[in-house]
PDB file of C-alpha atoms and ligand atoms in Angstrom:
ATOM      1  CA  MET A   1     -41.830   2.035  13.333  1.00  0.00           C
ATOM      2  CA  THR A   2     -38.631   3.547  11.837  1.00  0.00           C
ATOM      3  CA  TYR A   3     -36.716   5.744  14.312  1.00  0.00           C
ATOM      4  CA  ILE A   4     -33.340   7.286  15.252  1.00  0.00           C
ATOM      5  CA  SER A   5     -32.421   7.075  18.847  1.00  0.00           C
ATOM      6  CA  ASN A   6     -29.151   5.924  20.703  1.00  0.00           C
ATOM      7  CA  LYS A   7     -30.373   2.914  22.113  1.00  0.00           C
ATOM      8  CA  GLY A   8     -31.096  -0.492  20.387  1.00  0.00           C
ATOM      9  CA  GLY A   9     -31.945  -0.643  16.595  1.00  0.00           C
ATOM     10  CA  VAL A  10     -29.842  -1.548  13.569  1.00  0.00           C
ATOM     11  CA  ASP A  11     -27.188   0.458  11.569  1.00  0.00           C
ATOM     12  CA  LEU A  12     -27.614  -0.922   7.982  1.00  0.00           C
ATOM     13  CA  HIS A  13     -24.605   0.849   6.389  1.00  0.00           C
ATOM     14  CA  THR A  14     -21.073   0.396   7.372  1.00  0.00           C
ATOM     15  CA  HIS A  15     -17.702  -0.173   5.979  1.00  0.00           C
ATOM     16  CA  THR A  16     -14.644  -1.842   7.380  1.00  0.00           C
ATOM     17  CA  THR A  17     -10.937  -2.280   6.441  1.00  0.00           C
ATOM     18  CA  ALA A  18     -12.027  -4.812   3.713  1.00  0.00           C
ATOM     19  CA  SER A  19     -12.982  -1.877   1.484  1.00  0.00           C
ATOM     20  CA  ASP A  20     -12.607   1.781   2.430  1.00  0.00           C
ATOM     21  CA  GLY A  21     -13.383   1.805   6.164  1.00  0.00           C
ATOM     22  CA  LEU A  22     -10.658   2.555   8.716  1.00  0.00           C
ATOM     23  CA  LEU A  23     -11.855  -0.016  11.355  1.00  0.00           C
ATOM     24  CA  THR A  24     -11.447  -3.704  11.184  1.00  0.00           C
ATOM     25  CA  PRO A  25     -14.730  -5.782  11.552  1.00  0.00           C
ATOM     26  CA  ALA A  26     -13.709  -6.577  15.168  1.00  0.00           C
ATOM     27  CA  GLU A  27     -13.298  -2.899  15.849  1.00  0.00           C
ATOM     28  CA  LEU A  28     -16.427  -1.791  14.157  1.00  0.00           C
ATOM     29  CA  ILE A  29     -18.400  -4.315  16.040  1.00  0.00           C
ATOM     30  CA  LYS A  30     -16.584  -3.288  19.524  1.00  0.00           C
ATOM     31  CA  PHE A  31     -18.183   0.278  18.964  1.00  0.00           C
ATOM     32  CA  ALA A  32     -21.489  -0.970  17.616  1.00  0.00           C
ATOM     33  CA  LYS A  33     -21.938  -2.728  20.873  1.00  0.00           C
ATOM     34  CA  LYS A  34     -20.694   0.177  22.804  1.00  0.00           C
ATOM     35  CA  LYS A  35     -23.397   2.191  21.203  1.00  0.00           C
ATOM     36  CA  SER A  36     -25.967  -0.354  22.336  1.00  0.00           C
ATOM     37  CA  LEU A  37     -26.775  -1.394  18.714  1.00  0.00           C
ATOM     38  CA  ASN A  38     -28.707  -4.838  18.299  1.00  0.00           C
ATOM     39  CA  ALA A  39     -27.279  -5.309  15.106  1.00  0.00           C
ATOM     40  CA  ILE A  40     -25.223  -3.962  12.053  1.00  0.00           C
ATOM     41  CA  ALA A  41     -25.070  -4.868   8.276  1.00  0.00           C
ATOM     42  CA  ILE A  42     -21.483  -4.889   7.017  1.00  0.00           C
ATOM     43  CA  THR A  43     -21.702  -3.144   3.546  1.00  0.00           C
ATOM     44  CA  ASP A  44     -18.355  -2.964   2.156  1.00  0.00           C
ATOM     45  CA  HIS A  45     -17.798  -1.743  -1.666  1.00  0.00           C
ATOM     46  CA  ASP A  46     -17.372  -4.895  -3.833  1.00  0.00           C
ATOM     47  CA  THR A  47     -16.289  -7.442  -1.072  1.00  0.00           C
ATOM     48  CA  THR A  48     -17.845  -9.566   1.483  1.00  0.00           C
ATOM     49  CA  GLU A  49     -14.451 -10.338   3.215  1.00  0.00           C
ATOM     50  CA  GLY A  50     -15.276  -7.967   6.063  1.00  0.00           C
ATOM     51  CA  TYR A  51     -18.449  -9.883   6.932  1.00  0.00           C
ATOM     52  CA  ALA A  52     -16.661 -13.310   6.367  1.00  0.00           C
ATOM     53  CA  GLU A  53     -14.318 -12.236   8.974  1.00  0.00           C
ATOM     54  CA  THR A  54     -16.756 -11.610  11.644  1.00  0.00           C
ATOM     55  CA  LEU A  55     -18.136 -15.438  10.986  1.00  0.00           C
ATOM     56  CA  GLU A  56     -14.749 -16.606  12.117  1.00  0.00           C
ATOM     57  CA  ASN A  57     -15.055 -14.539  15.527  1.00  0.00           C
ATOM     58  CA  THR A  58     -18.731 -14.969  16.465  1.00  0.00           C
ATOM     59  CA  LYS A  59     -18.006 -16.627  19.783  1.00  0.00           C
ATOM     60  CA  ASP A  60     -19.002 -13.592  22.023  1.00  0.00           C
ATOM     61  CA  ASN A  61     -21.551 -12.062  19.848  1.00  0.00           C
ATOM     62  CA  ASN A  62     -24.412 -13.053  22.046  1.00  0.00           C
ATOM     63  CA  ASN A  63     -27.472 -11.349  20.979  1.00  0.00           C
ATOM     64  CA  PHE A  64     -25.407  -9.130  18.568  1.00  0.00           C
ATOM     65  CA  PHE A  65     -26.410  -9.968  15.087  1.00  0.00           C
ATOM     66  CA  ILE A  66     -24.246  -9.098  11.964  1.00  0.00           C
ATOM     67  CA  ILE A  67     -26.060  -9.070   8.385  1.00  0.00           C
ATOM     68  CA  PRO A  68     -23.972  -9.864   5.366  1.00  0.00           C
ATOM     69  CA  GLY A  69     -24.174  -6.846   2.910  1.00  0.00           C
ATOM     70  CA  ILE A  70     -22.531  -5.367   0.053  1.00  0.00           C
ATOM     71  CA  GLU A  71     -22.489  -2.023  -1.556  1.00  0.00           C
ATOM     72  CA  LEU A  72     -22.335  -1.853  -5.337  1.00  0.00           C
ATOM     73  CA  ASN A  73     -21.811   1.175  -7.544  1.00  0.00           C
ATOM     74  CA  SER A  74     -23.959   1.333 -10.518  1.00  0.00           C
ATOM     75  CA  GLN A  75     -24.030   4.020 -13.250  1.00  0.00           C
ATOM     76  CA  PHE A  76     -26.883   5.701 -15.256  1.00  0.00           C
ATOM     77  CA  LYS A  77     -25.745   8.163 -17.798  1.00  0.00           C
ATOM     78  CA  ASP A  78     -23.332  10.303 -15.848  1.00  0.00           C
ATOM     79  CA  GLU A  79     -24.609   9.530 -12.227  1.00  0.00           C
ATOM     80  CA  GLU A  80     -23.221   7.102  -9.825  1.00  0.00           C
ATOM     81  CA  ILE A  81     -25.778   5.329  -8.208  1.00  0.00           C
ATOM     82  CA  HIS A  82     -25.084   2.988  -5.107  1.00  0.00           C
ATOM     83  CA  VAL A  83     -27.053  -0.080  -4.350  1.00  0.00           C
ATOM     84  CA  LEU A  84     -26.985  -1.898  -1.087  1.00  0.00           C
ATOM     85  CA  GLY A  85     -27.559  -5.664  -0.926  1.00  0.00           C
ATOM     86  CA  TYR A  86     -28.723  -7.390   2.479  1.00  0.00           C
ATOM     87  CA  PHE A  87     -28.682 -11.303   3.350  1.00  0.00           C
ATOM     88  CA  ILE A  88     -26.934 -11.850   0.192  1.00  0.00           C
ATOM     89  CA  ASP A  89     -25.460 -15.621   0.048  1.00  0.00           C
ATOM     90  CA  ILE A  90     -21.618 -14.874   0.220  1.00  0.00           C
ATOM     91  CA  GLU A  91     -21.095 -18.223  -1.424  1.00  0.00           C
ATOM     92  CA  ASN A  92     -22.857 -17.317  -4.437  1.00  0.00           C
ATOM     93  CA  THR A  93     -20.411 -18.034  -7.350  1.00  0.00           C
ATOM     94  CA  HIS A  94     -21.774 -15.604  -9.792  1.00  0.00           C
ATOM     95  CA  LEU A  95     -21.762 -12.786  -7.236  1.00  0.00           C
ATOM     96  CA  GLN A  96     -18.389 -13.690  -6.142  1.00  0.00           C
ATOM     97  CA  SER A  97     -16.885 -13.834  -9.431  1.00  0.00           C
ATOM     98  CA  ILE A  98     -18.416 -10.396 -10.563  1.00  0.00           C
ATOM     99  CA  LEU A  99     -17.101  -8.859  -7.159  1.00  0.00           C
ATOM    100  CA  SER A 100     -13.602 -10.242  -7.977  1.00  0.00           C
ATOM    101  CA  GLU A 101     -13.618  -8.745 -11.435  1.00  0.00           C
ATOM    102  CA  MET A 102     -14.786  -5.431  -9.841  1.00  0.00           C
ATOM    103  CA  ARG A 103     -11.934  -5.405  -7.384  1.00  0.00           C
ATOM    104  CA  ASP A 104      -9.428  -6.181 -10.135  1.00  0.00           C
ATOM    105  CA  SER A 105     -10.714  -3.217 -12.012  1.00  0.00           C
ATOM    106  CA  ARG A 106     -10.233  -1.195  -9.050  1.00  0.00           C
ATOM    107  CA  VAL A 107      -6.319  -1.999  -9.088  1.00  0.00           C
ATOM    108  CA  THR A 108      -6.058  -0.964 -12.754  1.00  0.00           C
ATOM    109  CA  ARG A 109      -7.996   2.068 -12.300  1.00  0.00           C
ATOM    110  CA  ALA A 110      -6.117   3.109  -9.032  1.00  0.00           C
ATOM    111  CA  LYS A 111      -2.905   2.837 -10.921  1.00  0.00           C
ATOM    112  CA  LYS A 112      -4.166   4.887 -13.633  1.00  0.00           C
ATOM    113  CA  ILE A 113      -5.383   7.763 -11.337  1.00  0.00           C
ATOM    114  CA  VAL A 114      -1.937   7.650  -9.409  1.00  0.00           C
ATOM    115  CA  LYS A 115      -0.276   7.809 -13.017  1.00  0.00           C
ATOM    116  CA  ASN A 116      -2.360  10.788 -13.712  1.00  0.00           C
ATOM    117  CA  LEU A 117      -1.732  12.636 -10.647  1.00  0.00           C
ATOM    118  CA  VAL A 118       2.176  12.252 -11.160  1.00  0.00           C
ATOM    119  CA  ARG A 119       1.774  13.152 -14.787  1.00  0.00           C
ATOM    120  CA  ILE A 120      -0.734  16.397 -14.470  1.00  0.00           C
ATOM    121  CA  TYR A 121       0.523  17.572 -11.025  1.00  0.00           C
ATOM    122  CA  ASN A 122       4.082  16.418 -10.647  1.00  0.00           C
ATOM    123  CA  PHE A 123       2.901  14.777  -7.116  1.00  0.00           C
ATOM    124  CA  ASP A 124       5.459  12.548  -5.560  1.00  0.00           C
ATOM    125  CA  ILE A 125       3.027   9.716  -4.866  1.00  0.00           C
ATOM    126  CA  SER A 126       3.127   6.051  -5.884  1.00  0.00           C
ATOM    127  CA  TYR A 127       0.699   3.085  -6.303  1.00  0.00           C
ATOM    128  CA  ASP A 128       2.509   1.145  -3.522  1.00  0.00           C
ATOM    129  CA  GLU A 129       1.761   4.060  -1.053  1.00  0.00           C
ATOM    130  CA  VAL A 130      -2.101   3.669  -2.062  1.00  0.00           C
ATOM    131  CA  LEU A 131      -1.768  -0.202  -1.590  1.00  0.00           C
ATOM    132  CA  GLU A 132      -0.115   0.248   1.711  1.00  0.00           C
ATOM    133  CA  LYS A 133      -3.315   2.319   2.842  1.00  0.00           C
ATOM    134  CA  ALA A 134      -5.726  -0.316   1.471  1.00  0.00           C
ATOM    135  CA  LYS A 135      -3.687  -3.300   2.921  1.00  0.00           C
ATOM    136  CA  LYS A 136      -5.622  -6.231   1.625  1.00  0.00           C
ATOM    137  CA  GLY A 137      -8.772  -4.404   1.163  1.00  0.00           C
ATOM    138  CA  ALA A 138     -10.660  -3.460  -1.881  1.00  0.00           C
ATOM    139  CA  ILE A 139      -8.662  -0.522  -3.382  1.00  0.00           C
ATOM    140  CA  SER A 140     -10.778   2.835  -3.637  1.00  0.00           C
ATOM    141  CA  ARG A 141     -10.160   6.479  -4.255  1.00  0.00           C
ATOM    142  CA  SER A 142     -10.438   6.996  -0.596  1.00  0.00           C
ATOM    143  CA  HIS A 143      -7.045   5.431  -0.171  1.00  0.00           C
ATOM    144  CA  ILE A 144      -5.712   7.700  -2.688  1.00  0.00           C
ATOM    145  CA  ALA A 145      -7.276  10.537  -0.790  1.00  0.00           C
ATOM    146  CA  ARG A 146      -5.588   9.537   2.451  1.00  0.00           C
ATOM    147  CA  VAL A 147      -2.177   9.525   0.784  1.00  0.00           C
ATOM    148  CA  LEU A 148      -2.573  12.990  -0.667  1.00  0.00           C
ATOM    149  CA  TYR A 149      -3.768  14.028   2.912  1.00  0.00           C
ATOM    150  CA  ASP A 150      -0.673  12.507   4.611  1.00  0.00           C
ATOM    151  CA  LYS A 151       1.551  14.085   1.934  1.00  0.00           C
ATOM    152  CA  GLY A 152       0.023  17.521   2.758  1.00  0.00           C
ATOM    153  CA  LYS A 153      -1.417  18.136  -0.751  1.00  0.00           C
ATOM    154  CA  VAL A 154      -4.824  18.703   0.659  1.00  0.00           C
ATOM    155  CA  ARG A 155      -6.385  19.791   3.886  1.00  0.00           C
ATOM    156  CA  ASN A 156      -8.679  17.052   4.231  1.00  0.00           C
ATOM    157  CA  VAL A 157     -10.040  14.043   2.409  1.00  0.00           C
ATOM    158  CA  SER A 158     -13.002  15.951   0.969  1.00  0.00           C
ATOM    159  CA  GLU A 159     -10.797  18.675  -0.504  1.00  0.00           C
ATOM    160  CA  ALA A 160      -8.885  15.414  -2.423  1.00  0.00           C
ATOM    161  CA  PHE A 161     -12.219  14.582  -4.068  1.00  0.00           C
ATOM    162  CA  ASN A 162     -13.230  18.025  -4.897  1.00  0.00           C
ATOM    163  CA  ARG A 163      -9.849  18.945  -6.397  1.00  0.00           C
ATOM    164  CA  TYR A 164      -8.233  15.726  -7.630  1.00  0.00           C
ATOM    165  CA  LEU A 165     -10.361  12.587  -7.556  1.00  0.00           C
ATOM    166  CA  GLY A 166     -13.861  13.699  -8.547  1.00  0.00           C
ATOM    167  CA  PRO A 167     -15.478  12.808 -11.955  1.00  0.00           C
ATOM    168  CA  LYS A 168     -14.849  16.074 -13.215  1.00  0.00           C
ATOM    169  CA  CYS A 169     -11.161  16.291 -12.499  1.00  0.00           C
ATOM    170  CA  PRO A 170      -8.633  15.517 -15.165  1.00  0.00           C
ATOM    171  CA  ALA A 171      -7.031  12.529 -13.332  1.00  0.00           C
ATOM    172  CA  TYR A 172     -10.402  10.892 -13.049  1.00  0.00           C
ATOM    173  CA  VAL A 173     -10.599   7.370 -14.377  1.00  0.00           C
ATOM    174  CA  GLU A 174     -13.958   5.590 -15.165  1.00  0.00           C
ATOM    175  CA  ARG A 175     -14.838   2.868 -12.784  1.00  0.00           C
ATOM    176  CA  TYR A 176     -16.278  -0.775 -13.702  1.00  0.00           C
ATOM    177  CA  ARG A 177     -19.601  -0.203 -15.094  1.00  0.00           C
ATOM    178  CA  LEU A 178     -22.756  -1.921 -13.922  1.00  0.00           C
ATOM    179  CA  ASP A 179     -26.048  -0.572 -14.967  1.00  0.00           C
ATOM    180  CA  PRO A 180     -29.026  -0.170 -12.517  1.00  0.00           C
ATOM    181  CA  LYS A 181     -30.626  -3.368 -13.613  1.00  0.00           C
ATOM    182  CA  GLU A 182     -27.547  -5.431 -13.450  1.00  0.00           C
ATOM    183  CA  ALA A 183     -26.630  -4.309  -9.966  1.00  0.00           C
ATOM    184  CA  ILE A 184     -30.268  -5.074  -8.777  1.00  0.00           C
ATOM    185  CA  GLU A 185     -30.275  -8.445 -10.448  1.00  0.00           C
ATOM    186  CA  LEU A 186     -26.922  -9.457  -9.072  1.00  0.00           C
ATOM    187  CA  ILE A 187     -28.004  -8.992  -5.524  1.00  0.00           C
ATOM    188  CA  LYS A 188     -31.545 -10.656  -6.093  1.00  0.00           C
ATOM    189  CA  GLU A 189     -29.934 -13.610  -7.745  1.00  0.00           C
ATOM    190  CA  ALA A 190     -27.751 -14.161  -4.686  1.00  0.00           C
ATOM    191  CA  GLY A 191     -30.788 -14.005  -2.529  1.00  0.00           C
ATOM    192  CA  GLY A 192     -30.454 -10.613  -1.503  1.00  0.00           C
ATOM    193  CA  VAL A 193     -32.472  -7.656  -0.810  1.00  0.00           C
ATOM    194  CA  ALA A 194     -31.508  -4.589  -2.975  1.00  0.00           C
ATOM    195  CA  VAL A 195     -31.902  -1.127  -1.398  1.00  0.00           C
ATOM    196  CA  LEU A 196     -31.247   2.259  -3.077  1.00  0.00           C
ATOM    197  CA  ALA A 197     -28.335   3.672  -1.115  1.00  0.00           C
ATOM    198  CA  HIS A 198     -28.566   7.500  -0.065  1.00  0.00           C
ATOM    199  CA  PRO A 199     -30.637   8.845  -2.775  1.00  0.00           C
ATOM    200  CA  GLY A 200     -30.028  12.372  -1.229  1.00  0.00           C
ATOM    201  CA  LEU A 201     -26.517  12.315  -2.696  1.00  0.00           C
ATOM    202  CA  LEU A 202     -27.853  11.996  -6.309  1.00  0.00           C
ATOM    203  CA  ASN A 203     -27.812  14.968  -8.519  1.00  0.00           C
ATOM    204  CA  ASP A 204     -30.988  14.152 -10.099  1.00  0.00           C
ATOM    205  CA  SER A 205     -33.357  12.569  -7.593  1.00  0.00           C
ATOM    206  CA  SER A 206     -35.722  11.675 -10.287  1.00  0.00           C
ATOM    207  CA  LEU A 207     -33.466   8.593 -10.969  1.00  0.00           C
ATOM    208  CA  ILE A 208     -35.057   7.163  -8.121  1.00  0.00           C
ATOM    209  CA  ASN A 209     -38.085   6.135 -10.458  1.00  0.00           C
ATOM    210  CA  ILE A 210     -35.653   4.263 -12.786  1.00  0.00           C
ATOM    211  CA  TYR A 211     -34.616   2.227  -9.729  1.00  0.00           C
ATOM    212  CA  ILE A 212     -38.189   1.278  -8.678  1.00  0.00           C
ATOM    213  CA  LYS A 213     -38.985   0.557 -12.368  1.00  0.00           C
ATOM    214  CA  GLU A 214     -35.928  -1.930 -12.300  1.00  0.00           C
ATOM    215  CA  GLY A 215     -37.044  -3.630  -9.271  1.00  0.00           C
ATOM    216  CA  ILE A 216     -35.296  -2.257  -6.052  1.00  0.00           C
ATOM    217  CA  ASP A 217     -36.937  -3.482  -2.898  1.00  0.00           C
ATOM    218  CA  GLY A 218     -36.087  -0.536  -0.410  1.00  0.00           C
ATOM    219  CA  ILE A 219     -34.788   2.831  -0.202  1.00  0.00           C
ATOM    220  CA  GLU A 220     -32.327   4.056   2.321  1.00  0.00           C
ATOM    221  CA  VAL A 221     -34.410   6.894   3.695  1.00  0.00           C
ATOM    222  CA  TYR A 222     -32.042   7.623   6.777  1.00  0.00           C
ATOM    223  CA  HIS A 223     -28.636   8.520   5.919  1.00  0.00           C
ATOM    224  CA  SER A 224     -25.962  10.673   7.801  1.00  0.00           C
ATOM    225  CA  LYS A 225     -25.949  12.832   4.873  1.00  0.00           C
ATOM    226  CA  HIS A 226     -29.646  13.287   4.369  1.00  0.00           C
ATOM    227  CA  THR A 227     -31.135  16.378   5.418  1.00  0.00           C
ATOM    228  CA  ASP A 228     -34.456  16.293   7.319  1.00  0.00           C
ATOM    229  CA  GLU A 229     -36.379  17.419   4.173  1.00  0.00           C
ATOM    230  CA  GLN A 230     -34.776  14.801   2.058  1.00  0.00           C
ATOM    231  CA  THR A 231     -35.574  11.991   4.722  1.00  0.00           C
ATOM    232  CA  GLN A 232     -39.218  13.130   4.531  1.00  0.00           C
ATOM    233  CA  SER A 233     -39.392  13.128   1.033  1.00  0.00           C
ATOM    234  CA  PHE A 234     -37.878   9.761   0.557  1.00  0.00           C
ATOM    235  CA  GLU A 235     -39.986   8.252   3.154  1.00  0.00           C
ATOM    236  CA  LYS A 236     -43.112   9.501   1.486  1.00  0.00           C
ATOM    237  CA  ILE A 237     -41.977   7.695  -1.866  1.00  0.00           C
ATOM    238  CA  ALA A 238     -41.079   4.351  -0.036  1.00  0.00           C
ATOM    239  CA  ARG A 239     -44.545   4.265   1.732  1.00  0.00           C
ATOM    240  CA  LYS A 240     -46.409   5.200  -1.563  1.00  0.00           C
ATOM    241  CA  LYS A 241     -44.454   2.459  -3.417  1.00  0.00           C
ATOM    242  CA  ASN A 242     -44.497   0.024  -0.766  1.00  0.00           C
ATOM    243  CA  LEU A 243     -40.856  -0.317  -0.437  1.00  0.00           C
ATOM    244  CA  ILE A 244     -38.852  -1.235   2.649  1.00  0.00           C
ATOM    245  CA  ILE A 245     -37.474   1.853   4.682  1.00  0.00           C
ATOM    246  CA  THR A 246     -33.911   1.425   5.710  1.00  0.00           C
ATOM    247  CA  GLY A 247     -31.270   3.465   7.004  1.00  0.00           C
ATOM    248  CA  GLY A 248     -27.568   3.750   8.305  1.00  0.00           C
ATOM    249  CA  SER A 249     -24.704   5.917   9.190  1.00  0.00           C
ATOM    250  CA  ASP A 250     -22.498   4.889   6.290  1.00  0.00           C
ATOM    251  CA  CYS A 251     -19.657   4.850   8.835  1.00  0.00           C
ATOM    252  CA  HIS A 252     -16.067   4.614   7.380  1.00  0.00           C
ATOM    253  CA  GLY A 253     -14.535   4.835  10.775  1.00  0.00           C
ATOM    254  CA  ASP A 254     -14.747   8.531  10.640  1.00  0.00           C
ATOM    255  CA  LEU A 255     -15.150  10.202  14.097  1.00  0.00           C
ATOM    256  CA  LEU A 256     -17.581  12.495  15.715  1.00  0.00           C
ATOM    257  CA  ASN A 257     -16.309  13.676  19.024  1.00  0.00           C
ATOM    258  CA  GLY A 258     -13.737  11.273  19.050  1.00  0.00           C
ATOM    259  CA  ILE A 259     -16.151   8.141  18.479  1.00  0.00           C
ATOM    260  CA  PRO A 260     -16.916   6.509  15.211  1.00  0.00           C
ATOM    261  CA  ILE A 261     -20.288   7.515  13.870  1.00  0.00           C
ATOM    262  CA  VAL A 262     -21.593   3.874  13.745  1.00  0.00           C
ATOM    263  CA  GLY A 263     -25.110   3.993  15.161  1.00  0.00           C
ATOM    264  CA  ASP A 264     -25.440   7.566  14.565  1.00  0.00           C
ATOM    265  CA  VAL A 265     -28.071   6.618  12.145  1.00  0.00           C
ATOM    266  CA  ARG A 266     -30.105   3.614  13.021  1.00  0.00           C
ATOM    267  CA  VAL A 267     -33.563   2.090  12.400  1.00  0.00           C
ATOM    268  CA  ASP A 268     -35.832  -0.408  14.281  1.00  0.00           C
ATOM    269  CA  THR A 269     -34.619  -3.743  14.429  1.00  0.00           C
ATOM    270  CA  SER A 270     -38.030  -4.906  12.949  1.00  0.00           C
ATOM    271  CA  VAL A 271     -36.545  -3.828   9.489  1.00  0.00           C
ATOM    272  CA  VAL A 272     -34.131  -6.737   9.884  1.00  0.00           C
ATOM    273  CA  GLY A 273     -36.786  -9.135   9.904  1.00  0.00           C
ATOM    274  CA  LYS A 274     -38.508  -7.818   6.781  1.00  0.00           C
ATOM    275  CA  LEU A 275     -35.254  -7.976   5.001  1.00  0.00           C
ATOM    276  CA  LYS A 276     -34.563 -11.570   6.039  1.00  0.00           C
ATOM    277  CA  GLU A 277     -38.106 -12.568   5.077  1.00  0.00           C
ATOM    278  CA  LEU A 278     -37.828 -11.241   1.555  1.00  0.00           C
ATOM    279  CA  SER A 279     -34.401 -13.017   1.428  1.00  0.00           C
ATOM    280  CA  LEU A 280     -35.664 -16.172   2.443  1.00  0.00           C
ATOM    281  CA  LYS A 281     -38.622 -16.015  -0.083  1.00  0.00           C
ATOM    282  CA  ARG A 282     -36.094 -15.272  -2.798  1.00  0.00           C
ATOM    283  CA  LYS A 283     -33.789 -17.905  -1.917  1.00  0.00           C
ATOM    284  CA  SER A 284     -36.576 -20.370  -1.997  1.00  0.00           C
ATOM    285  CA  GLU A 285     -37.495 -19.196  -5.341  1.00  0.00           C
ATOM    286  CA  PHE A 286     -34.041 -19.799  -6.965  1.00  0.00           C
TER     287      PHE A 286
HETATM  288  P1  AMP B 301     -14.257   4.471  -5.422  1.00  0.00           P
HETATM  289  O1  AMP B 301     -15.065   3.557  -4.926  1.00  0.00           O
HETATM  290  O2  AMP B 301     -12.804   4.261  -5.473  1.00  0.00           O
HETATM  291  O3  AMP B 301     -14.846   5.186  -6.644  1.00  0.00           O
HETATM  292  O4  AMP B 301     -14.359   5.509  -4.176  1.00  0.00           O
HETATM  293  C1  AMP B 301     -15.647   6.069  -3.775  1.00  0.00           C
HETATM  294  C2  AMP B 301     -15.550   6.317  -2.295  1.00  0.00           C
HETATM  295  O5  AMP B 301     -14.862   7.529  -1.944  1.00  0.00           O
HETATM  296  C3  AMP B 301     -16.846   6.417  -1.770  1.00  0.00           C
HETATM  297  O6  AMP B 301     -17.331   5.110  -1.220  1.00  0.00           O
HETATM  298  C4  AMP B 301     -16.692   7.259  -0.629  1.00  0.00           C
HETATM  299  O7  AMP B 301     -16.433   6.610   0.599  1.00  0.00           O
HETATM  300  C5  AMP B 301     -15.568   8.099  -0.917  1.00  0.00           C
HETATM  301  N1  AMP B 301     -15.736   9.626  -1.271  1.00  0.00           N
HETATM  302  C6  AMP B 301     -16.585   9.739  -2.564  1.00  0.00           C
HETATM  303  N2  AMP B 301     -16.712  11.091  -2.711  1.00  0.00           N
HETATM  304  C7  AMP B 301     -16.187  11.723  -1.501  1.00  0.00           C
HETATM  305  C8  AMP B 301     -16.033  13.047  -0.912  1.00  0.00           C
HETATM  306  N3  AMP B 301     -16.520  14.203  -1.733  1.00  0.00           N
HETATM  307  N4  AMP B 301     -15.566  13.114   0.339  1.00  0.00           N
HETATM  308  C9  AMP B 301     -15.073  12.251   0.976  1.00  0.00           C
HETATM  309  N5  AMP B 301     -15.087  10.775   0.442  1.00  0.00           N
HETATM  310  C10 AMP B 301     -15.636  10.615  -0.747  1.00  0.00           C
HETATM  311 MN1   MN B 302     -16.667   4.311   0.517  1.00  0.00          MN
HETATM  312 MN1   MN B 303     -22.277   4.970  -1.122  1.00  0.00          MN
HETATM  313 MN1   MN B 304     -21.332   3.300   1.808  1.00  0.00          MN
END
């Protein structure tokens, strides 16, 4: 049922310039079509603007389907846990008001982190330079990492996170806090389907059980950073608990052999029907 191949299928995890992706929605879709995907979900952090932009340019999307999505960050104890939402109603006022609050808090946080980097390391960087990277998108540590890279402070973005931007680094500033239940409920209330993102990136994989208990609908079994072992173990859990199995590349515009990784992880298009069906059921209930 679920497979990874290079023809057809759907990539259920992508980012655009509306958050910390490097490709505009139009560019992302162009590459997705080139890679013969049938569909993608746009799952930007804390914003649906990327998806909204695609609605304005749907004329030549014949047979290519775009799913409205979101990636929310929640927190349990010290661990960051990401939750994906699919087929959310992007006009849901409660959802949009929380998203807007989250984006505002990203601004305050980024300013504080930049201040810390200047104070602690004497770096010659400014918030305006970070803003220039983010353009109008939801600002994130990724944008700060890119500025540090441009200025030659790190050899790559990963090093920026390890040395300066990670939660254990002195310049780190806490983010907007949503607990697991809040993140899941927010998505469900907006008629969406809540999926636990990349559980393989958790330090403590037993946290999956907390999300199952709080009502997660699915697990992102397939992800570009999951090992084969992890994939098998998450698939087992999902089947046992009767959860929807999803997967995606988590493409941020990064390149592999000169091409963005969109579509490098994909699942069968039938998963879209499952997500849609549950979302329709939910929308009729609220
Ligand atoms: P933020 O939402 O501002 O906390 O930034 C988190 C984003 O930074 C994630 O969505 C990832 O895209 C990116 N990120 C986090 N950790 C790393 C890392 N170690 N290397 C590269 N990118 C990372
Ligand atoms: Mn990201
Ligand atoms: Mn994530
Ligand atoms: Mn992501």
